[in-house]
Structure formats: structure tokens, C-alpha cells
Amino acid sequence: MRKRLFITSLLFSILVSSFAQHDRNIDRFGRDKDDKITSGGLLVSADVNSLWIHKFYGFNSTPSLGVSLGGFIDFKVTRGFVIESNLILNHETTRFSDGGEIGRMTTDGMILNFVFSKVWTMKNNGLWYLGAGPYTEFVLHCKTKFGNDTFDPYNQLVGTGQNGENIFALSNNNSGLCLKTTYEFPFHLQLFLYGSMSISDIIGFNHNEKQFIRPYRCSIGVAYRFR
């Protein structure tokens, strides 16, 4: 009887210990404590970008190619939800016309965004991310050639505001919304699609309230996550 009681107590102790160990490895968000809550990597992409020119009759913009490179940092909120931040440097060319002359604007810029993503684990242990969030972009350098003129519309002074501030032809900052979907292989290589649309108008001078110019972009790229 004592032997049977001893064996029963031993098995019970092992079982309780096993559950306690399991609980210690899982935090209150359901994340494995051995997993890194933050991780990051590098990315590169090919871009198609253009300007949405609205109500400026005769003016239009055609999609052009660009390239981006940068890095990302992820914060794992839960097993199925991640906040991703990207810092991206881009080089792009935008073509536009007034119905006759063709202009070419080459810019170098920087993008900072935050993507709030739902994460699914696939059967092969790959990960699929789908998310959206805000972004802001800064134009660091621009060279525009239109006809025989070469200028930088982001530094072209066109007037002063009520408080004496300088007003330029175009604003060198725009902000909006972005969408991103990513597939990550078990060996941490990623393939992604990215799209963004500005909700801010980059025209600096006085204009009709129905007129605006908004940059937009679509990208396809690869990334690698370091663990």
C-alpha cells in the first residue's frame, strides 16, 4: 500500500512539475519566453512610383521605376500580431508632362513607417504577414529637368506665409497610409509586396481647394530577418 501511494505521489509530482515548467515558458500574451520579442533585418525592393495630379488640367504623371533599401524592426505583441517599423532610403524618377513638354524629376528620399500586422503560421512553418499603418516620407534631394530648365521644386521659393515663413513650390514631406503583405520562409528569407498613398497634399503655393498632388508607390522586394 505504501509503495503504491509513493508511486502515485511521484507521478503526480512529475505531472505538476511538467505543467509548471510549461507555464514558466509561456508569458501572458501566449508567447514563448525563449522567442525574441524584437527582431529585425534588411530589405531591398524595386518600386513603381508616380504622382496623383488632380484638377491641374493638362498636367499628368506616368509611373516610373525606382529602388529602395533599408532595414526593419519587429515587435512581437502576441504570437499572431506584430508591429513592424521600416526605415527606407529610396531613389526614384518621376515623369510628368503639361500636354507638351515632358519633365523628369529625380529624387532621393527617406521613408519611416509602422505596419500593424496579423501573422499566420503556414503548414511548412513559414509565416504570412498582412498589415497596414501610417508612413511619412521626406525628400532629401531632388533634381528636376523640364524643357531647358533644371531646378528643385522642393527648394523653389514661391512666396512667404502669414507668419513670414518661406513657401516652396512643393512640400518635401508627405504622409499617408501603407499596406504590406509578406511571406517568410522557415530560413528567414522574406518576399513582400508594399503599397502606399499619400493623404497629404504636397503643393506649397495657393491653389484651388479641389486641386492636389499626392505621391503613391508600389513595391516588390526581398528581405532577410536576423535572429
PDB file of C-alpha atoms in Angstrom, residues 49-206:
ATOM      1  CA  ASN A  49       6.041  55.404 -58.221  1.00  0.00           C
ATOM      2  CA  SER A  50       4.075  58.332 -59.561  1.00  0.00           C
ATOM      3  CA  LEU A  51       2.137  61.471 -58.625  1.00  0.00           C
ATOM      4  CA  TRP A  52      -1.643  61.716 -58.444  1.00  0.00           C
ATOM      5  CA  ILE A  53      -2.143  65.141 -60.057  1.00  0.00           C
ATOM      6  CA  HIS A  54      -5.764  66.165 -59.515  1.00  0.00           C
ATOM      7  CA  LYS A  55      -7.602  69.036 -61.190  1.00  0.00           C
ATOM      8  CA  PHE A  56      -4.465  70.524 -62.786  1.00  0.00           C
ATOM      9  CA  TYR A  57      -5.825  70.230 -66.306  1.00  0.00           C
ATOM     10  CA  GLY A  58      -3.212  69.337 -68.908  1.00  0.00           C
ATOM     11  CA  PHE A  59      -0.728  68.078 -66.321  1.00  0.00           C
ATOM     12  CA  ASN A  60      -0.271  64.379 -65.677  1.00  0.00           C
ATOM     13  CA  SER A  61       2.293  61.933 -64.351  1.00  0.00           C
ATOM     14  CA  THR A  62       3.247  58.481 -65.608  1.00  0.00           C
ATOM     15  CA  PRO A  63       4.514  55.636 -63.377  1.00  0.00           C
ATOM     16  CA  SER A  64       8.304  55.281 -63.264  1.00  0.00           C
ATOM     17  CA  LEU A  65      10.821  52.932 -61.679  1.00  0.00           C
ATOM     18  CA  GLY A  66      12.863  53.341 -58.533  1.00  0.00           C
ATOM     19  CA  VAL A  67      14.814  51.322 -55.987  1.00  0.00           C
ATOM     20  CA  SER A  68      14.748  51.227 -52.175  1.00  0.00           C
ATOM     21  CA  LEU A  69      16.880  49.700 -49.452  1.00  0.00           C
ATOM     22  CA  GLY A  70      16.691  49.799 -45.692  1.00  0.00           C
ATOM     23  CA  GLY A  71      16.017  47.880 -42.537  1.00  0.00           C
ATOM     24  CA  PHE A  72      13.125  46.778 -40.352  1.00  0.00           C
ATOM     25  CA  ILE A  73      12.491  46.022 -36.699  1.00  0.00           C
ATOM     26  CA  ASP A  74       9.602  43.867 -35.468  1.00  0.00           C
ATOM     27  CA  PHE A  75       7.976  43.870 -32.053  1.00  0.00           C
ATOM     28  CA  LYS A  76       6.014  40.704 -31.342  1.00  0.00           C
ATOM     29  CA  VAL A  77       2.921  41.774 -29.385  1.00  0.00           C
ATOM     30  CA  THR A  78       1.399  38.262 -29.433  1.00  0.00           C
ATOM     31  CA  ARG A  79       2.053  35.107 -31.418  1.00  0.00           C
ATOM     32  CA  GLY A  80      -0.348  36.352 -34.082  1.00  0.00           C
ATOM     33  CA  PHE A  81       0.215  40.111 -34.013  1.00  0.00           C
ATOM     34  CA  VAL A  82       3.373  42.072 -34.839  1.00  0.00           C
ATOM     35  CA  ILE A  83       4.219  45.770 -35.087  1.00  0.00           C
ATOM     36  CA  GLU A  84       6.843  46.366 -37.777  1.00  0.00           C
ATOM     37  CA  SER A  85       8.814  49.575 -38.283  1.00  0.00           C
ATOM     38  CA  ASN A  86      10.737  50.256 -41.506  1.00  0.00           C
ATOM     39  CA  LEU A  87      13.389  52.867 -42.256  1.00  0.00           C
ATOM     40  CA  ILE A  88      13.870  53.027 -46.024  1.00  0.00           C
ATOM     41  CA  LEU A  89      16.079  55.079 -48.334  1.00  0.00           C
ATOM     42  CA  ASN A  90      14.817  55.398 -51.893  1.00  0.00           C
ATOM     43  CA  HIS A  91      15.977  56.666 -55.260  1.00  0.00           C
ATOM     44  CA  GLU A  92      13.276  57.279 -57.841  1.00  0.00           C
ATOM     45  CA  THR A  93      12.439  59.036 -61.063  1.00  0.00           C
ATOM     46  CA  THR A  94       9.052  60.619 -61.746  1.00  0.00           C
ATOM     47  CA  ARG A  95       7.929  61.655 -65.224  1.00  0.00           C
ATOM     48  CA  PHE A  96       5.272  64.293 -65.805  1.00  0.00           C
ATOM     49  CA  SER A  97       4.011  66.448 -68.660  1.00  0.00           C
ATOM     50  CA  ASP A  98       1.864  69.505 -69.338  1.00  0.00           C
ATOM     51  CA  GLY A  99       0.470  68.009 -72.519  1.00  0.00           C
ATOM     52  CA  GLY A 100       3.544  69.022 -74.499  1.00  0.00           C
ATOM     53  CA  GLU A 101       6.837  69.167 -72.638  1.00  0.00           C
ATOM     54  CA  ILE A 102       7.986  66.062 -70.750  1.00  0.00           C
ATOM     55  CA  GLY A 103       9.573  66.634 -67.351  1.00  0.00           C
ATOM     56  CA  ARG A 104      11.802  64.313 -65.364  1.00  0.00           C
ATOM     57  CA  MET A 105      12.158  64.585 -61.585  1.00  0.00           C
ATOM     58  CA  THR A 106      14.827  62.505 -59.813  1.00  0.00           C
ATOM     59  CA  THR A 107      14.623  62.345 -56.025  1.00  0.00           C
ATOM     60  CA  ASP A 108      16.378  60.739 -53.081  1.00  0.00           C
ATOM     61  CA  GLY A 109      14.249  60.306 -50.001  1.00  0.00           C
ATOM     62  CA  MET A 110      13.665  58.580 -46.694  1.00  0.00           C
ATOM     63  CA  ILE A 111      10.538  56.736 -45.526  1.00  0.00           C
ATOM     64  CA  LEU A 112       9.577  55.806 -41.972  1.00  0.00           C
ATOM     65  CA  ASN A 113       6.521  53.630 -41.449  1.00  0.00           C
ATOM     66  CA  PHE A 114       4.744  51.445 -38.906  1.00  0.00           C
ATOM     67  CA  VAL A 115       2.860  48.350 -40.089  1.00  0.00           C
ATOM     68  CA  PHE A 116       0.432  46.596 -37.721  1.00  0.00           C
ATOM     69  CA  SER A 117       0.339  43.014 -38.990  1.00  0.00           C
ATOM     70  CA  LYS A 118      -1.675  39.865 -38.398  1.00  0.00           C
ATOM     71  CA  VAL A 119       0.542  36.758 -38.611  1.00  0.00           C
ATOM     72  CA  TRP A 120      -0.438  33.263 -39.728  1.00  0.00           C
ATOM     73  CA  THR A 121       1.787  30.180 -39.384  1.00  0.00           C
ATOM     74  CA  MET A 122       1.678  28.015 -42.516  1.00  0.00           C
ATOM     75  CA  LYS A 123       1.881  24.202 -42.692  1.00  0.00           C
ATOM     76  CA  ASN A 124       5.552  24.314 -43.707  1.00  0.00           C
ATOM     77  CA  ASN A 125       6.292  26.604 -40.699  1.00  0.00           C
ATOM     78  CA  GLY A 126       6.526  29.628 -42.956  1.00  0.00           C
ATOM     79  CA  LEU A 127       4.868  32.875 -41.812  1.00  0.00           C
ATOM     80  CA  TRP A 128       2.416  35.074 -43.673  1.00  0.00           C
ATOM     81  CA  TYR A 129       2.048  38.714 -42.586  1.00  0.00           C
ATOM     82  CA  LEU A 130      -0.738  41.073 -43.651  1.00  0.00           C
ATOM     83  CA  GLY A 131      -0.863  44.586 -42.275  1.00  0.00           C
ATOM     84  CA  ALA A 132      -1.382  48.313 -42.681  1.00  0.00           C
ATOM     85  CA  GLY A 133      -0.319  51.505 -40.972  1.00  0.00           C
ATOM     86  CA  PRO A 134       0.906  55.102 -41.300  1.00  0.00           C
ATOM     87  CA  TYR A 135       4.020  56.348 -43.046  1.00  0.00           C
ATOM     88  CA  THR A 136       5.845  59.625 -43.538  1.00  0.00           C
ATOM     89  CA  GLU A 137       8.319  60.455 -46.307  1.00  0.00           C
ATOM     90  CA  PHE A 138      10.989  63.139 -46.579  1.00  0.00           C
ATOM     91  CA  VAL A 139      12.583  64.248 -49.857  1.00  0.00           C
ATOM     92  CA  LEU A 140      16.279  64.796 -49.164  1.00  0.00           C
ATOM     93  CA  HIS A 141      17.461  65.771 -52.645  1.00  0.00           C
ATOM     94  CA  CYS A 142      15.739  66.498 -55.941  1.00  0.00           C
ATOM     95  CA  LYS A 143      16.757  67.437 -59.482  1.00  0.00           C
ATOM     96  CA  THR A 144      14.038  68.307 -61.975  1.00  0.00           C
ATOM     97  CA  LYS A 145      14.535  68.904 -65.675  1.00  0.00           C
ATOM     98  CA  PHE A 146      11.613  70.451 -67.567  1.00  0.00           C
ATOM     99  CA  GLY A 147      12.299  71.759 -71.058  1.00  0.00           C
ATOM    100  CA  ASN A 148      15.524  73.752 -70.881  1.00  0.00           C
ATOM    101  CA  ASP A 149      15.203  74.430 -67.145  1.00  0.00           C
ATOM    102  CA  THR A 150      16.774  72.483 -64.293  1.00  0.00           C
ATOM    103  CA  PHE A 151      15.503  73.214 -60.773  1.00  0.00           C
ATOM    104  CA  ASP A 152      14.459  71.733 -57.430  1.00  0.00           C
ATOM    105  CA  PRO A 153      10.723  72.363 -56.753  1.00  0.00           C
ATOM    106  CA  TYR A 154      11.172  71.352 -53.095  1.00  0.00           C
ATOM    107  CA  ASN A 155      13.563  74.298 -52.630  1.00  0.00           C
ATOM    108  CA  GLN A 156      11.992  76.687 -55.155  1.00  0.00           C
ATOM    109  CA  LEU A 157      10.782  79.683 -53.149  1.00  0.00           C
ATOM    110  CA  VAL A 158       7.381  80.929 -54.339  1.00  0.00           C
ATOM    111  CA  GLY A 159       6.367  83.253 -51.508  1.00  0.00           C
ATOM    112  CA  THR A 160       6.022  83.785 -47.789  1.00  0.00           C
ATOM    113  CA  GLY A 161       3.272  82.833 -45.379  1.00  0.00           C
ATOM    114  CA  GLN A 162       1.320  84.995 -42.949  1.00  0.00           C
ATOM    115  CA  ASN A 163       3.915  84.374 -40.264  1.00  0.00           C
ATOM    116  CA  GLY A 164       6.821  85.142 -42.589  1.00  0.00           C
ATOM    117  CA  GLU A 165       7.737  81.514 -43.246  1.00  0.00           C
ATOM    118  CA  ASN A 166       9.089  80.521 -46.663  1.00  0.00           C
ATOM    119  CA  ILE A 167       6.695  78.766 -49.034  1.00  0.00           C
ATOM    120  CA  PHE A 168       8.148  76.414 -51.619  1.00  0.00           C
ATOM    121  CA  ALA A 169       6.600  75.058 -54.809  1.00  0.00           C
ATOM    122  CA  LEU A 170       6.334  71.552 -53.326  1.00  0.00           C
ATOM    123  CA  SER A 171       6.483  70.307 -49.744  1.00  0.00           C
ATOM    124  CA  ASN A 172       9.386  67.948 -49.063  1.00  0.00           C
ATOM    125  CA  ASN A 173       7.274  65.918 -46.631  1.00  0.00           C
ATOM    126  CA  ASN A 174       4.178  63.815 -47.194  1.00  0.00           C
ATOM    127  CA  SER A 175       2.314  61.329 -45.014  1.00  0.00           C
ATOM    128  CA  GLY A 176      -0.298  58.699 -45.655  1.00  0.00           C
ATOM    129  CA  LEU A 177      -1.243  55.049 -45.359  1.00  0.00           C
ATOM    130  CA  CYS A 178       0.616  51.925 -46.442  1.00  0.00           C
ATOM    131  CA  LEU A 179      -0.273  48.267 -46.946  1.00  0.00           C
ATOM    132  CA  LYS A 180       2.194  45.382 -46.753  1.00  0.00           C
ATOM    133  CA  THR A 181       1.947  41.631 -47.185  1.00  0.00           C
ATOM    134  CA  THR A 182       4.940  39.373 -46.549  1.00  0.00           C
ATOM    135  CA  TYR A 183       5.702  35.677 -46.799  1.00  0.00           C
ATOM    136  CA  GLU A 184       8.625  34.492 -44.662  1.00  0.00           C
ATOM    137  CA  PHE A 185      10.250  31.128 -45.335  1.00  0.00           C
ATOM    138  CA  PRO A 186      11.406  28.970 -42.390  1.00  0.00           C
ATOM    139  CA  PHE A 187      15.006  30.033 -43.172  1.00  0.00           C
ATOM    140  CA  HIS A 188      14.015  33.722 -42.584  1.00  0.00           C
ATOM    141  CA  LEU A 189      14.068  34.935 -46.213  1.00  0.00           C
ATOM    142  CA  GLN A 190      11.076  37.148 -46.972  1.00  0.00           C
ATOM    143  CA  LEU A 191       9.206  38.150 -50.119  1.00  0.00           C
ATOM    144  CA  PHE A 192       6.933  41.175 -49.810  1.00  0.00           C
ATOM    145  CA  LEU A 193       4.555  43.495 -51.633  1.00  0.00           C
ATOM    146  CA  TYR A 194       4.152  47.061 -50.437  1.00  0.00           C
ATOM    147  CA  GLY A 195       1.907  49.934 -51.455  1.00  0.00           C
ATOM    148  CA  SER A 196       1.419  53.468 -50.145  1.00  0.00           C
ATOM    149  CA  MET A 197      -0.709  56.511 -50.901  1.00  0.00           C
ATOM    150  CA  SER A 198      -0.216  60.000 -49.504  1.00  0.00           C
ATOM    151  CA  ILE A 199      -3.208  61.637 -47.852  1.00  0.00           C
ATOM    152  CA  SER A 200      -1.398  64.968 -47.628  1.00  0.00           C
ATOM    153  CA  ASP A 201      -1.098  67.459 -50.474  1.00  0.00           C
ATOM    154  CA  ILE A 202       2.477  68.361 -51.417  1.00  0.00           C
ATOM    155  CA  ILE A 203       1.594  71.599 -53.264  1.00  0.00           C
ATOM    156  CA  GLY A 204       3.126  74.524 -51.392  1.00  0.00           C
ATOM    157  CA  PHE A 205       1.553  77.510 -53.170  1.00  0.00           C
ATOM    158  CA  ASN A 206      -2.028  78.775 -53.046  1.00  0.00           C
TER     159      ASN A 206
END
